[in-house]
Amino acid sequence: MAINQLPPLTAIRAFEAAARLGNFTRAADELGTTQAAVSYQIKLLEERAGTPLFLRRPKQTELTEAGRALAPKVSAAFEMLGEAWGETRGGARGVLVVSTLPTFAASWLARHLGAFQMVQPDLAVRLETTTRNTDFRTEQVDVVIRRDDGNLPPGLAGHLIVPTDFAPMLSPKLAATIGGVKEPADLLRLPQIDPGDLWWGDWFVGAGLPADMLPQRPAPKMGSQAYEAIAAIAGHGVAMLTPVFYRDELANGTLVQPFEHVGSDGSGFWLVYPEERRNVPKIKVFREWILAEVERTLGRGGR
């Protein structure tokens, strides 16, 4: 479509803000104009489109089917313009939204993010923790850090940050209650934190014991290594943890890893983002920083 066939940019901007915020008044506040002006611009756009884009109800506006189809494409177009302008100005600016698993946020990222902000003072990082998968098409997220085996869907790029190896860990006081943990079977004499986790069976098999030795009894399920580590340090049970994240705790004696055997299921923490956004400045600088910082601090870099 030729440029002169497009609707006025002001009308498109008003529509994008109203669709994203779900309200004409909030859109007006963001754009520094009035609710009546936003309503007028959207009316012009609807006349050009030949179809309503919003259903107008008292105290509520809702996108029509045509509006829902148009909104994400318009938002993406404005984002591309912003990124192009950022590249023209040089450097990374704005806000970088990072969605990550609670374990990685608590065990490594939160401790090191300040170093990134020091070298990128014009780029603010917004950290979101979640255990669910992110849909880049519908969510305003720039990069995701998640557990994966590297078989990413088409359209996504990924870099291994750190493999998720695992081994049982516990507090020294809990180990002392049975005179110390001397062989893998001794772990069965102690409470396990989330024994239903597949890592337990994998680790026992790797240690030469049958997986069905694990007791079938109710046990806490916390859904995150970060929480399981806290429970283990408090002496509530044995947790299956990734050793590289708990070097400090192992060094200062708040946790012990009684056996050298470490299991692996082939997965790891991966940095993931849309392939088409690989060279966006804010994604590029974060990618380069996190891979180098993991290599520097953990001694096992991504790729």
PDB file of C-alpha atoms in Angstrom:
ATOM      1  CA  MET A   1       0.000   0.000   0.000  1.00  0.00           C
ATOM      2  CA  ALA A   2       1.276   3.458  -0.914  1.00  0.00           C
ATOM      3  CA  ILE A   3       1.969   5.879   1.934  1.00  0.00           C
ATOM      4  CA  ASN A   4      -0.705   8.280   0.664  1.00  0.00           C
ATOM      5  CA  GLN A   5      -3.328   5.533   0.987  1.00  0.00           C
ATOM      6  CA  LEU A   6      -2.741   5.063   4.703  1.00  0.00           C
ATOM      7  CA  PRO A   7      -5.041   6.689   7.281  1.00  0.00           C
ATOM      8  CA  PRO A   8      -3.671   9.685   9.210  1.00  0.00           C
ATOM      9  CA  LEU A   9      -0.935   8.665  11.654  1.00  0.00           C
ATOM     10  CA  THR A  10      -2.731  10.554  14.445  1.00  0.00           C
ATOM     11  CA  ALA A  11      -5.804   8.367  13.989  1.00  0.00           C
ATOM     12  CA  ILE A  12      -3.740   5.177  13.953  1.00  0.00           C
ATOM     13  CA  ARG A  13      -1.903   6.258  17.109  1.00  0.00           C
ATOM     14  CA  ALA A  14      -5.197   6.983  18.876  1.00  0.00           C
ATOM     15  CA  PHE A  15      -6.543   3.568  17.899  1.00  0.00           C
ATOM     16  CA  GLU A  16      -3.393   1.759  19.091  1.00  0.00           C
ATOM     17  CA  ALA A  17      -3.469   3.447  22.487  1.00  0.00           C
ATOM     18  CA  ALA A  18      -7.204   2.885  22.991  1.00  0.00           C
ATOM     19  CA  ALA A  19      -6.965  -0.765  21.943  1.00  0.00           C
ATOM     20  CA  ARG A  20      -3.980  -1.418  24.216  1.00  0.00           C
ATOM     21  CA  LEU A  21      -5.379   0.418  27.220  1.00  0.00           C
ATOM     22  CA  GLY A  22      -9.016  -0.619  26.687  1.00  0.00           C
ATOM     23  CA  ASN A  23     -10.307   2.876  27.351  1.00  0.00           C
ATOM     24  CA  PHE A  24     -10.568   6.142  25.399  1.00  0.00           C
ATOM     25  CA  THR A  25      -9.935   8.287  28.477  1.00  0.00           C
ATOM     26  CA  ARG A  26      -6.719   6.456  29.425  1.00  0.00           C
ATOM     27  CA  ALA A  27      -5.609   6.656  25.796  1.00  0.00           C
ATOM     28  CA  ALA A  28      -6.190  10.422  25.870  1.00  0.00           C
ATOM     29  CA  ASP A  29      -4.135  10.737  29.062  1.00  0.00           C
ATOM     30  CA  GLU A  30      -1.244   8.842  27.496  1.00  0.00           C
ATOM     31  CA  LEU A  31      -1.360  10.889  24.304  1.00  0.00           C
ATOM     32  CA  GLY A  32      -1.742  14.220  26.087  1.00  0.00           C
ATOM     33  CA  THR A  33      -5.085  15.048  24.484  1.00  0.00           C
ATOM     34  CA  THR A  34      -8.798  14.823  25.291  1.00  0.00           C
ATOM     35  CA  GLN A  35     -11.171  11.864  25.281  1.00  0.00           C
ATOM     36  CA  ALA A  36     -13.265  13.639  22.639  1.00  0.00           C
ATOM     37  CA  ALA A  37     -10.217  14.034  20.368  1.00  0.00           C
ATOM     38  CA  VAL A  38      -9.371  10.326  20.661  1.00  0.00           C
ATOM     39  CA  SER A  39     -12.992   9.404  19.912  1.00  0.00           C
ATOM     40  CA  TYR A  40     -12.962  11.693  16.866  1.00  0.00           C
ATOM     41  CA  GLN A  41      -9.724  10.220  15.486  1.00  0.00           C
ATOM     42  CA  ILE A  42     -11.017   6.675  15.903  1.00  0.00           C
ATOM     43  CA  LYS A  43     -14.279   7.660  14.174  1.00  0.00           C
ATOM     44  CA  LEU A  44     -12.227   8.916  11.221  1.00  0.00           C
ATOM     45  CA  LEU A  45     -10.351   5.624  11.132  1.00  0.00           C
ATOM     46  CA  GLU A  46     -13.584   3.616  11.189  1.00  0.00           C
ATOM     47  CA  GLU A  47     -14.932   5.673   8.296  1.00  0.00           C
ATOM     48  CA  ARG A  48     -11.787   4.925   6.295  1.00  0.00           C
ATOM     49  CA  ALA A  49     -11.997   1.234   7.223  1.00  0.00           C
ATOM     50  CA  GLY A  50     -15.690   1.010   6.435  1.00  0.00           C
ATOM     51  CA  THR A  51     -16.376  -0.957   9.612  1.00  0.00           C
ATOM     52  CA  PRO A  52     -16.583  -0.306  13.367  1.00  0.00           C
ATOM     53  CA  LEU A  53     -13.408  -1.027  15.309  1.00  0.00           C
ATOM     54  CA  PHE A  54     -14.919  -0.581  18.782  1.00  0.00           C
ATOM     55  CA  LEU A  55     -18.222  -1.487  20.410  1.00  0.00           C
ATOM     56  CA  ARG A  56     -19.192   1.540  22.464  1.00  0.00           C
ATOM     57  CA  ARG A  57     -21.113   0.864  25.658  1.00  0.00           C
ATOM     58  CA  PRO A  58     -21.694   3.031  28.744  1.00  0.00           C
ATOM     59  CA  LYS A  59     -18.393   3.236  30.687  1.00  0.00           C
ATOM     60  CA  GLN A  60     -16.907   0.519  28.503  1.00  0.00           C
ATOM     61  CA  THR A  61     -15.354   0.060  25.072  1.00  0.00           C
ATOM     62  CA  GLU A  62     -14.608  -3.260  23.456  1.00  0.00           C
ATOM     63  CA  LEU A  63     -12.820  -4.135  20.236  1.00  0.00           C
ATOM     64  CA  THR A  64     -14.896  -5.589  17.413  1.00  0.00           C
ATOM     65  CA  GLU A  65     -13.618  -8.585  15.479  1.00  0.00           C
ATOM     66  CA  ALA A  66     -12.070  -6.197  12.938  1.00  0.00           C
ATOM     67  CA  GLY A  67     -10.510  -4.192  15.760  1.00  0.00           C
ATOM     68  CA  ARG A  68      -9.038  -7.308  17.368  1.00  0.00           C
ATOM     69  CA  ALA A  69      -7.476  -8.304  14.064  1.00  0.00           C
ATOM     70  CA  LEU A  70      -5.996  -4.843  13.475  1.00  0.00           C
ATOM     71  CA  ALA A  71      -4.727  -3.991  16.968  1.00  0.00           C
ATOM     72  CA  PRO A  72      -1.716  -6.366  17.279  1.00  0.00           C
ATOM     73  CA  LYS A  73      -0.485  -5.442  13.796  1.00  0.00           C
ATOM     74  CA  VAL A  74      -0.671  -1.742  14.538  1.00  0.00           C
ATOM     75  CA  SER A  75       1.149  -2.204  17.870  1.00  0.00           C
ATOM     76  CA  ALA A  76       3.852  -4.237  16.132  1.00  0.00           C
ATOM     77  CA  ALA A  77       4.246  -1.528  13.481  1.00  0.00           C
ATOM     78  CA  PHE A  78       4.751   1.171  16.114  1.00  0.00           C
ATOM     79  CA  GLU A  79       7.248  -1.040  17.937  1.00  0.00           C
ATOM     80  CA  MET A  80       9.200  -1.539  14.705  1.00  0.00           C
ATOM     81  CA  LEU A  81       9.270   2.220  14.176  1.00  0.00           C
ATOM     82  CA  GLY A  82      10.569   2.700  17.709  1.00  0.00           C
ATOM     83  CA  GLU A  83      13.274   0.101  17.228  1.00  0.00           C
ATOM     84  CA  ALA A  84      14.320   1.597  13.887  1.00  0.00           C
ATOM     85  CA  TRP A  85      14.579   5.030  15.466  1.00  0.00           C
ATOM     86  CA  GLY A  86      16.593   3.579  18.344  1.00  0.00           C
ATOM     87  CA  GLU A  87      19.029   2.021  15.884  1.00  0.00           C
ATOM     88  CA  THR A  88      19.323   5.334  14.061  1.00  0.00           C
ATOM     89  CA  ARG A  89      20.180   7.138  17.313  1.00  0.00           C
ATOM     90  CA  GLY A  90      22.594   4.353  18.231  1.00  0.00           C
ATOM     91  CA  GLY A  91      22.745   2.277  21.415  1.00  0.00           C
ATOM     92  CA  ALA A  92      20.016   0.601  23.451  1.00  0.00           C
ATOM     93  CA  ARG A  93      17.335   2.708  25.115  1.00  0.00           C
ATOM     94  CA  GLY A  94      13.887   2.276  26.592  1.00  0.00           C
ATOM     95  CA  VAL A  95      12.557  -0.686  28.570  1.00  0.00           C
ATOM     96  CA  LEU A  96      13.631  -4.326  28.255  1.00  0.00           C
ATOM     97  CA  VAL A  97      11.016  -6.769  29.536  1.00  0.00           C
ATOM     98  CA  VAL A  98      12.572 -10.039  30.728  1.00  0.00           C
ATOM     99  CA  SER A  99      10.304 -12.942  31.664  1.00  0.00           C
ATOM    100  CA  THR A 100      12.126 -15.594  33.678  1.00  0.00           C
ATOM    101  CA  LEU A 101      11.570 -18.575  35.915  1.00  0.00           C
ATOM    102  CA  PRO A 102      11.622 -17.773  39.650  1.00  0.00           C
ATOM    103  CA  THR A 103      14.569 -20.137  40.188  1.00  0.00           C
ATOM    104  CA  PHE A 104      16.853 -18.338  37.739  1.00  0.00           C
ATOM    105  CA  ALA A 105      15.724 -14.913  38.937  1.00  0.00           C
ATOM    106  CA  ALA A 106      16.390 -15.692  42.612  1.00  0.00           C
ATOM    107  CA  SER A 107      19.514 -17.826  42.161  1.00  0.00           C
ATOM    108  CA  TRP A 108      21.438 -15.739  39.650  1.00  0.00           C
ATOM    109  CA  LEU A 109      19.778 -12.926  37.676  1.00  0.00           C
ATOM    110  CA  ALA A 110      18.683 -10.702  40.577  1.00  0.00           C
ATOM    111  CA  ARG A 111      22.213 -10.812  41.965  1.00  0.00           C
ATOM    112  CA  HIS A 112      23.816  -9.664  38.724  1.00  0.00           C
ATOM    113  CA  LEU A 113      21.272  -7.394  37.053  1.00  0.00           C
ATOM    114  CA  GLY A 114      22.812  -4.330  38.664  1.00  0.00           C
ATOM    115  CA  ALA A 115      25.986  -4.942  36.677  1.00  0.00           C
ATOM    116  CA  PHE A 116      23.971  -4.808  33.457  1.00  0.00           C
ATOM    117  CA  GLN A 117      22.287  -1.557  34.464  1.00  0.00           C
ATOM    118  CA  MET A 118      25.717  -0.060  35.182  1.00  0.00           C
ATOM    119  CA  VAL A 119      26.864  -0.640  31.605  1.00  0.00           C
ATOM    120  CA  GLN A 120      23.453   0.169  30.059  1.00  0.00           C
ATOM    121  CA  PRO A 121      22.154   3.142  32.076  1.00  0.00           C
ATOM    122  CA  ASP A 122      19.699   4.214  29.349  1.00  0.00           C
ATOM    123  CA  LEU A 123      17.975   0.819  29.275  1.00  0.00           C
ATOM    124  CA  ALA A 124      15.578  -0.012  32.130  1.00  0.00           C
ATOM    125  CA  VAL A 125      14.965  -3.714  32.809  1.00  0.00           C
ATOM    126  CA  ARG A 126      11.531  -4.883  33.925  1.00  0.00           C
ATOM    127  CA  LEU A 127      11.795  -8.356  35.407  1.00  0.00           C
ATOM    128  CA  GLU A 128       8.751 -10.648  35.409  1.00  0.00           C
ATOM    129  CA  THR A 129       8.819 -14.082  37.057  1.00  0.00           C
ATOM    130  CA  THR A 130       6.484 -16.826  35.931  1.00  0.00           C
ATOM    131  CA  THR A 131       6.423 -20.583  35.364  1.00  0.00           C
ATOM    132  CA  ARG A 132       4.092 -20.452  32.365  1.00  0.00           C
ATOM    133  CA  ASN A 133       5.111 -20.230  28.732  1.00  0.00           C
ATOM    134  CA  THR A 134       5.179 -16.801  27.107  1.00  0.00           C
ATOM    135  CA  ASP A 135       3.429 -16.018  23.826  1.00  0.00           C
ATOM    136  CA  PHE A 136       5.548 -13.367  22.092  1.00  0.00           C
ATOM    137  CA  ARG A 137       2.690 -12.663  19.673  1.00  0.00           C
ATOM    138  CA  THR A 138       0.281 -11.446  22.342  1.00  0.00           C
ATOM    139  CA  GLU A 139       2.470 -10.433  25.305  1.00  0.00           C
ATOM    140  CA  GLN A 140       4.744  -7.423  25.636  1.00  0.00           C
ATOM    141  CA  VAL A 141       7.874  -9.401  26.499  1.00  0.00           C
ATOM    142  CA  ASP A 142      11.256  -8.952  24.838  1.00  0.00           C
ATOM    143  CA  VAL A 143      13.166 -12.033  26.030  1.00  0.00           C
ATOM    144  CA  VAL A 144      12.365 -15.143  28.045  1.00  0.00           C
ATOM    145  CA  ILE A 145      14.600 -17.285  30.231  1.00  0.00           C
ATOM    146  CA  ARG A 146      13.090 -20.744  30.537  1.00  0.00           C
ATOM    147  CA  ARG A 147      13.926 -24.398  30.926  1.00  0.00           C
ATOM    148  CA  ASP A 148      14.156 -26.069  27.565  1.00  0.00           C
ATOM    149  CA  ASP A 149      15.940 -28.834  25.703  1.00  0.00           C
ATOM    150  CA  GLY A 150      16.860 -26.521  22.834  1.00  0.00           C
ATOM    151  CA  ASN A 151      14.263 -27.816  20.370  1.00  0.00           C
ATOM    152  CA  LEU A 152      12.632 -24.432  19.893  1.00  0.00           C
ATOM    153  CA  PRO A 153       9.608 -23.789  17.660  1.00  0.00           C
ATOM    154  CA  PRO A 154      10.230 -22.135  14.269  1.00  0.00           C
ATOM    155  CA  GLY A 155      10.656 -18.389  14.542  1.00  0.00           C
ATOM    156  CA  LEU A 156      12.404 -18.437  17.925  1.00  0.00           C
ATOM    157  CA  ALA A 157      16.133 -18.067  18.592  1.00  0.00           C
ATOM    158  CA  GLY A 158      17.747 -19.461  21.721  1.00  0.00           C
ATOM    159  CA  HIS A 159      21.053 -19.638  23.594  1.00  0.00           C
ATOM    160  CA  LEU A 160      21.909 -22.077  26.358  1.00  0.00           C
ATOM    161  CA  ILE A 161      22.735 -20.141  29.519  1.00  0.00           C
ATOM    162  CA  VAL A 162      23.443 -23.008  31.903  1.00  0.00           C
ATOM    163  CA  PRO A 163      22.600 -26.751  31.923  1.00  0.00           C
ATOM    164  CA  THR A 164      20.188 -27.849  34.646  1.00  0.00           C
ATOM    165  CA  ASP A 165      22.259 -30.555  36.302  1.00  0.00           C
ATOM    166  CA  PHE A 166      20.895 -31.790  39.625  1.00  0.00           C
ATOM    167  CA  ALA A 167      21.980 -33.471  42.850  1.00  0.00           C
ATOM    168  CA  PRO A 168      20.470 -33.952  46.339  1.00  0.00           C
ATOM    169  CA  MET A 169      21.340 -31.309  48.921  1.00  0.00           C
ATOM    170  CA  LEU A 170      20.389 -30.831  52.559  1.00  0.00           C
ATOM    171  CA  SER A 171      21.340 -28.981  55.694  1.00  0.00           C
ATOM    172  CA  PRO A 172      24.204 -30.451  57.755  1.00  0.00           C
ATOM    173  CA  LYS A 173      21.941 -30.488  60.823  1.00  0.00           C
ATOM    174  CA  LEU A 174      19.387 -32.681  59.045  1.00  0.00           C
ATOM    175  CA  ALA A 175      22.162 -35.040  57.871  1.00  0.00           C
ATOM    176  CA  ALA A 176      23.399 -35.280  61.455  1.00  0.00           C
ATOM    177  CA  THR A 177      20.016 -36.575  62.675  1.00  0.00           C
ATOM    178  CA  ILE A 178      20.813 -39.951  61.084  1.00  0.00           C
ATOM    179  CA  GLY A 179      24.544 -39.894  61.796  1.00  0.00           C
ATOM    180  CA  GLY A 180      25.417 -38.470  58.371  1.00  0.00           C
ATOM    181  CA  VAL A 181      24.500 -39.385  54.778  1.00  0.00           C
ATOM    182  CA  LYS A 182      27.073 -41.964  53.706  1.00  0.00           C
ATOM    183  CA  GLU A 183      25.350 -43.747  50.823  1.00  0.00           C
ATOM    184  CA  PRO A 184      22.451 -42.862  48.500  1.00  0.00           C
ATOM    185  CA  ALA A 185      20.027 -45.168  50.329  1.00  0.00           C
ATOM    186  CA  ASP A 186      20.475 -43.007  53.450  1.00  0.00           C
ATOM    187  CA  LEU A 187      18.490 -40.277  51.704  1.00  0.00           C
ATOM    188  CA  LEU A 188      15.399 -42.480  52.001  1.00  0.00           C
ATOM    189  CA  ARG A 189      15.597 -42.193  55.778  1.00  0.00           C
ATOM    190  CA  LEU A 190      14.989 -38.459  55.509  1.00  0.00           C
ATOM    191  CA  PRO A 191      12.042 -36.443  54.167  1.00  0.00           C
ATOM    192  CA  GLN A 192      12.357 -35.473  50.507  1.00  0.00           C
ATOM    193  CA  ILE A 193      11.138 -32.153  49.171  1.00  0.00           C
ATOM    194  CA  ASP A 194       8.954 -32.834  46.121  1.00  0.00           C
ATOM    195  CA  PRO A 195       9.845 -36.534  45.654  1.00  0.00           C
ATOM    196  CA  GLY A 196       7.410 -36.633  42.728  1.00  0.00           C
ATOM    197  CA  ASP A 197       9.869 -34.606  40.665  1.00  0.00           C
ATOM    198  CA  LEU A 198      11.293 -36.796  37.885  1.00  0.00           C
ATOM    199  CA  TRP A 199      14.789 -35.663  38.850  1.00  0.00           C
ATOM    200  CA  TRP A 200      14.633 -37.856  41.962  1.00  0.00           C
ATOM    201  CA  GLY A 201      14.095 -41.046  39.993  1.00  0.00           C
ATOM    202  CA  ASP A 202      16.706 -40.076  37.409  1.00  0.00           C
ATOM    203  CA  TRP A 203      19.292 -39.344  40.091  1.00  0.00           C
ATOM    204  CA  PHE A 204      18.690 -42.600  41.985  1.00  0.00           C
ATOM    205  CA  VAL A 205      18.953 -44.659  38.791  1.00  0.00           C
ATOM    206  CA  GLY A 206      22.212 -42.870  37.940  1.00  0.00           C
ATOM    207  CA  ALA A 207      23.462 -43.639  41.456  1.00  0.00           C
ATOM    208  CA  GLY A 208      22.775 -47.351  40.927  1.00  0.00           C
ATOM    209  CA  LEU A 209      19.488 -47.653  42.810  1.00  0.00           C
ATOM    210  CA  PRO A 210      15.997 -48.403  41.450  1.00  0.00           C
ATOM    211  CA  ALA A 211      13.715 -45.405  41.100  1.00  0.00           C
ATOM    212  CA  ASP A 212      10.859 -47.248  42.828  1.00  0.00           C
ATOM    213  CA  MET A 213      12.754 -47.055  46.120  1.00  0.00           C
ATOM    214  CA  LEU A 214      11.360 -43.551  46.582  1.00  0.00           C
ATOM    215  CA  PRO A 215       8.581 -43.532  49.201  1.00  0.00           C
ATOM    216  CA  GLN A 216       5.053 -42.905  47.941  1.00  0.00           C
ATOM    217  CA  ARG A 217       3.774 -40.511  50.574  1.00  0.00           C
ATOM    218  CA  PRO A 218       2.409 -36.962  50.641  1.00  0.00           C
ATOM    219  CA  ALA A 219       5.183 -34.412  50.470  1.00  0.00           C
ATOM    220  CA  PRO A 220       5.496 -30.675  49.795  1.00  0.00           C
ATOM    221  CA  LYS A 221       5.558 -29.569  46.145  1.00  0.00           C
ATOM    222  CA  MET A 222       6.866 -26.025  45.801  1.00  0.00           C
ATOM    223  CA  GLY A 223       7.241 -25.652  42.051  1.00  0.00           C
ATOM    224  CA  SER A 224      10.578 -23.835  42.155  1.00  0.00           C
ATOM    225  CA  GLN A 225      14.136 -24.699  43.136  1.00  0.00           C
ATOM    226  CA  ALA A 226      14.414 -21.324  44.835  1.00  0.00           C
ATOM    227  CA  TYR A 227      11.721 -22.277  47.358  1.00  0.00           C
ATOM    228  CA  GLU A 228      12.966 -25.849  47.708  1.00  0.00           C
ATOM    229  CA  ALA A 229      16.462 -24.571  48.536  1.00  0.00           C
ATOM    230  CA  ILE A 230      15.042 -22.344  51.279  1.00  0.00           C
ATOM    231  CA  ALA A 231      13.198 -25.325  52.749  1.00  0.00           C
ATOM    232  CA  ALA A 232      16.338 -27.485  52.571  1.00  0.00           C
ATOM    233  CA  ILE A 233      18.465 -24.843  54.290  1.00  0.00           C
ATOM    234  CA  ALA A 234      15.824 -24.662  57.035  1.00  0.00           C
ATOM    235  CA  GLY A 235      16.235 -28.409  57.578  1.00  0.00           C
ATOM    236  CA  HIS A 236      12.811 -29.470  56.303  1.00  0.00           C
ATOM    237  CA  GLY A 237      14.099 -32.125  53.909  1.00  0.00           C
ATOM    238  CA  VAL A 238      16.422 -33.095  51.076  1.00  0.00           C
ATOM    239  CA  ALA A 239      16.019 -31.051  47.877  1.00  0.00           C
ATOM    240  CA  MET A 240      17.117 -31.923  44.360  1.00  0.00           C
ATOM    241  CA  LEU A 241      18.942 -28.782  43.238  1.00  0.00           C
ATOM    242  CA  THR A 242      21.240 -27.493  40.498  1.00  0.00           C
ATOM    243  CA  PRO A 243      24.676 -27.256  42.202  1.00  0.00           C
ATOM    244  CA  VAL A 244      26.008 -24.350  40.151  1.00  0.00           C
ATOM    245  CA  PHE A 245      23.330 -22.078  41.649  1.00  0.00           C
ATOM    246  CA  TYR A 246      24.210 -22.945  45.245  1.00  0.00           C
ATOM    247  CA  ARG A 247      27.997 -22.626  45.318  1.00  0.00           C
ATOM    248  CA  ASP A 248      27.863 -20.013  48.084  1.00  0.00           C
ATOM    249  CA  GLU A 249      25.598 -22.151  50.269  1.00  0.00           C
ATOM    250  CA  LEU A 250      27.827 -25.184  49.745  1.00  0.00           C
ATOM    251  CA  ALA A 251      30.927 -23.112  50.490  1.00  0.00           C
ATOM    252  CA  ASN A 252      29.582 -21.622  53.717  1.00  0.00           C
ATOM    253  CA  GLY A 253      28.112 -24.904  54.941  1.00  0.00           C
ATOM    254  CA  THR A 254      24.413 -24.025  54.978  1.00  0.00           C
ATOM    255  CA  LEU A 255      23.927 -26.825  52.438  1.00  0.00           C
ATOM    256  CA  VAL A 256      25.860 -30.026  51.801  1.00  0.00           C
ATOM    257  CA  GLN A 257      25.982 -32.127  48.652  1.00  0.00           C
ATOM    258  CA  PRO A 258      26.829 -35.588  50.013  1.00  0.00           C
ATOM    259  CA  PHE A 259      27.562 -37.261  46.654  1.00  0.00           C
ATOM    260  CA  GLU A 260      29.597 -36.244  43.625  1.00  0.00           C
ATOM    261  CA  HIS A 261      27.165 -37.907  41.235  1.00  0.00           C
ATOM    262  CA  VAL A 262      25.189 -35.256  39.337  1.00  0.00           C
ATOM    263  CA  GLY A 263      22.207 -36.082  37.144  1.00  0.00           C
ATOM    264  CA  SER A 264      21.189 -34.459  33.879  1.00  0.00           C
ATOM    265  CA  ASP A 265      18.058 -34.653  31.755  1.00  0.00           C
ATOM    266  CA  GLY A 266      19.510 -32.737  28.809  1.00  0.00           C
ATOM    267  CA  SER A 267      17.632 -29.546  29.584  1.00  0.00           C
ATOM    268  CA  GLY A 268      18.946 -26.158  30.616  1.00  0.00           C
ATOM    269  CA  PHE A 269      18.046 -22.552  31.186  1.00  0.00           C
ATOM    270  CA  TRP A 270      17.763 -20.904  27.778  1.00  0.00           C
ATOM    271  CA  LEU A 271      17.555 -17.296  26.649  1.00  0.00           C
ATOM    272  CA  VAL A 272      14.782 -17.164  24.024  1.00  0.00           C
ATOM    273  CA  TYR A 273      13.424 -14.384  21.794  1.00  0.00           C
ATOM    274  CA  PRO A 274      11.840 -14.027  18.318  1.00  0.00           C
ATOM    275  CA  GLU A 275      14.394 -14.645  15.579  1.00  0.00           C
ATOM    276  CA  GLU A 276      13.194 -11.578  13.683  1.00  0.00           C
ATOM    277  CA  ARG A 277      14.185  -9.370  16.640  1.00  0.00           C
ATOM    278  CA  ARG A 278      17.709 -10.755  16.991  1.00  0.00           C
ATOM    279  CA  ASN A 279      19.380  -7.453  16.090  1.00  0.00           C
ATOM    280  CA  VAL A 280      17.116  -5.139  18.088  1.00  0.00           C
ATOM    281  CA  PRO A 281      19.662  -3.126  20.136  1.00  0.00           C
ATOM    282  CA  LYS A 282      18.189  -3.805  23.581  1.00  0.00           C
ATOM    283  CA  ILE A 283      17.962  -7.550  22.923  1.00  0.00           C
ATOM    284  CA  LYS A 284      21.430  -7.678  21.394  1.00  0.00           C
ATOM    285  CA  VAL A 285      23.143  -5.937  24.324  1.00  0.00           C
ATOM    286  CA  PHE A 286      21.302  -8.076  26.898  1.00  0.00           C
ATOM    287  CA  ARG A 287      22.167 -11.287  25.034  1.00  0.00           C
ATOM    288  CA  GLU A 288      25.832 -10.399  24.808  1.00  0.00           C
ATOM    289  CA  TRP A 289      25.960  -9.346  28.457  1.00  0.00           C
ATOM    290  CA  ILE A 290      24.196 -12.363  30.000  1.00  0.00           C
ATOM    291  CA  LEU A 291      26.205 -14.949  28.059  1.00  0.00           C
ATOM    292  CA  ALA A 292      29.477 -13.265  29.018  1.00  0.00           C
ATOM    293  CA  GLU A 293      28.427 -12.711  32.657  1.00  0.00           C
ATOM    294  CA  VAL A 294      27.351 -16.339  33.112  1.00  0.00           C
ATOM    295  CA  GLU A 295      30.699 -17.469  31.709  1.00  0.00           C
ATOM    296  CA  ARG A 296      32.514 -15.111  34.068  1.00  0.00           C
ATOM    297  CA  THR A 297      30.576 -15.975  37.227  1.00  0.00           C
ATOM    298  CA  LEU A 298      29.631 -19.623  36.739  1.00  0.00           C
ATOM    299  CA  GLY A 299      32.418 -20.737  34.445  1.00  0.00           C
ATOM    300  CA  ARG A 300      30.046 -22.405  32.009  1.00  0.00           C
ATOM    301  CA  GLY A 301      28.831 -20.068  29.325  1.00  0.00           C
ATOM    302  CA  GLY A 302      25.968 -20.238  26.899  1.00  0.00           C
ATOM    303  CA  ARG A 303      26.177 -20.546  23.174  1.00  0.00           C
TER     304      ARG A 303
END
